Each structure stands twice: as structure tokens, then as C-alpha cells.
XYZ file of C-alpha atoms in Angstrom:
105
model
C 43.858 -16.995 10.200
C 42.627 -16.342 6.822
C 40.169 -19.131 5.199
C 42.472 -19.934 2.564
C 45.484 -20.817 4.879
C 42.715 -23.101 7.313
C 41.644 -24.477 3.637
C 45.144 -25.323 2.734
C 46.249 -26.963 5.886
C 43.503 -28.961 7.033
C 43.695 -32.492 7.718
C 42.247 -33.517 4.723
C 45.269 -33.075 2.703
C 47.212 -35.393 4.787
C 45.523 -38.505 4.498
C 46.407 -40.828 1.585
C 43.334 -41.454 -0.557
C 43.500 -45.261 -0.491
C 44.889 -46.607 2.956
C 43.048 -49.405 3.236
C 44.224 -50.831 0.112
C 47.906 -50.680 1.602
C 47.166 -52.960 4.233
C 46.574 -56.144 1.570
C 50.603 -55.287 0.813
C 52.236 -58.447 1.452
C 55.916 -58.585 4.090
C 56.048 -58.492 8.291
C 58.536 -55.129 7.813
C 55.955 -53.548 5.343
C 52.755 -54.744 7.380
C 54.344 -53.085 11.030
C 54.656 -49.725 9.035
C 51.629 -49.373 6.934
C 49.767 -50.506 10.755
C 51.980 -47.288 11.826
C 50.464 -45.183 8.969
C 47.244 -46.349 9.791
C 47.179 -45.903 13.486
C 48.787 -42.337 12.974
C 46.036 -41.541 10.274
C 43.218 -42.621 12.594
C 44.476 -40.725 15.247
C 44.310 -37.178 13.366
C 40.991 -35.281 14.167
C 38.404 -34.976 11.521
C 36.122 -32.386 9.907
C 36.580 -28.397 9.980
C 38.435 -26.640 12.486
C 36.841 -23.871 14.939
C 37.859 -20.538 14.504
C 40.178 -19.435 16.723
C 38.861 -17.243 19.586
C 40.511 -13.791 19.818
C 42.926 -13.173 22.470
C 44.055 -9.780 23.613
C 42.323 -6.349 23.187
C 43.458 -5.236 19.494
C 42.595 -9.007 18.119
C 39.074 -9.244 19.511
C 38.772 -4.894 18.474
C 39.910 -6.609 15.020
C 37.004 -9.459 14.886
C 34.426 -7.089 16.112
C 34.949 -4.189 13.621
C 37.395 -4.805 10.753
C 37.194 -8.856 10.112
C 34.940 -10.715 7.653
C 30.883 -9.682 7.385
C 31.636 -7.050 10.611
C 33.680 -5.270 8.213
C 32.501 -1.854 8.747
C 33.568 2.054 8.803
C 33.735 2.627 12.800
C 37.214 1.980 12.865
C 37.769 5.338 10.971
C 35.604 6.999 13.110
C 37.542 6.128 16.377
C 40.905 7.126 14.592
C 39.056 10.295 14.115
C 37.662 10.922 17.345
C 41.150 9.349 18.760
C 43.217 12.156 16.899
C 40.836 14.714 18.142
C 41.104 14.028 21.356
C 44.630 13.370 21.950
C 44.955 16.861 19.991
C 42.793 18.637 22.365
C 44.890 16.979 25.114
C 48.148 18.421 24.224
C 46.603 21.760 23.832
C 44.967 22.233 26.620
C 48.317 21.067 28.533
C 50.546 23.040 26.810
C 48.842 26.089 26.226
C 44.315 26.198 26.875
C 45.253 25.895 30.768
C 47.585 28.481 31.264
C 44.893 31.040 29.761
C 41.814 29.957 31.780
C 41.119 32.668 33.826
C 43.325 35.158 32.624
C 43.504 37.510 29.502
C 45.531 35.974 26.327
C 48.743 38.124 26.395
């Protein structure tokens, strides 16, 4: 998760600036539901949230190399050296394998 989307839905923006001042409201009906808003307020966990551990191989690849201050060029080296060696691969199947010992005809 990005910081701005953590920033923008944090807790913070859910509580009402001035609850306590909604208690003094006069009315039984009015009292049982701010007590509701309270209670449900109360209840909703403060401060910043963690960061969210990577799960999976590709997500915790993505925190080590390519997220936030890791940020850094070894991705594009292992695309590199990936190519490569899948290239290689498929050449020496199709056609380095056959010629081993043997003259090229």
C-alpha cells in the first residue's frame, strides 16, 4: 500500500472532532445513540498502522529491490541475466547439443 492511500484511510479521519460535547445533548433516544457513537469510536484502534508484511515470493522480491529507499538497479540486472540465460537454454536444446561432438554440417 502506498503512503498516501494508509494517509487517507487511517482512523483519524473517522472520528468526529468534538464527541464529547455530543454527550451534554439533551433526550433518552438521542443519549442511547450518541453512547453508541461513543462506544464504537472508543473501540477503533489508535495511532499509525504497521506496514504490511510481504507475502509471496514476487511481493517480498518487490520490498527488497524495487520499493521505497531499496529502490535500486538489480532488478534490471536479473532481467538481463534472466533473458540470457533462458536464451542460452533454448539454444543449446534446440540446436548447441546436437553439435557437441560432431562437425557443424
Amino acid at each position: 500500500m502506498s503512503a498516501i492511500f494508509r494517509r487517507a484511510y487511517t482512523t483519524k479521519t473517522l472520528i468526529p472532532p468534538n464527541v464529547a460535547a455530543a454527550t451534554k445533548l439533551s433526550g433518552s433516544a438521542k443519549d442511547a445513540q450518541i453512547s453508541q457513537l461513543v462506544s464504537f469510536y472508543k473501540k477503533l484502534p489508535k495511532g499509525t498502522v504497521e506496514a504490511a508484511k510481504p507475502v509471496g515470493p514476487f511481493a517480498r522480491y518487490k520490498a527488497a529491490y524495487i520499493d521505497g529507499e531499496n529502490a535500486s538497479v538489480t532488478p534490471l540486472l536479473h532481467l538481463i541475466f534472466g533473458v540470457f540465460a533462458i536464451g542460452y537454454t533454448i539454444d543449446y536444446q534446440f540446436h548447441l547439443k546436437h553439435h557437441k561432438n560432431v562437425e557443424h554440417h
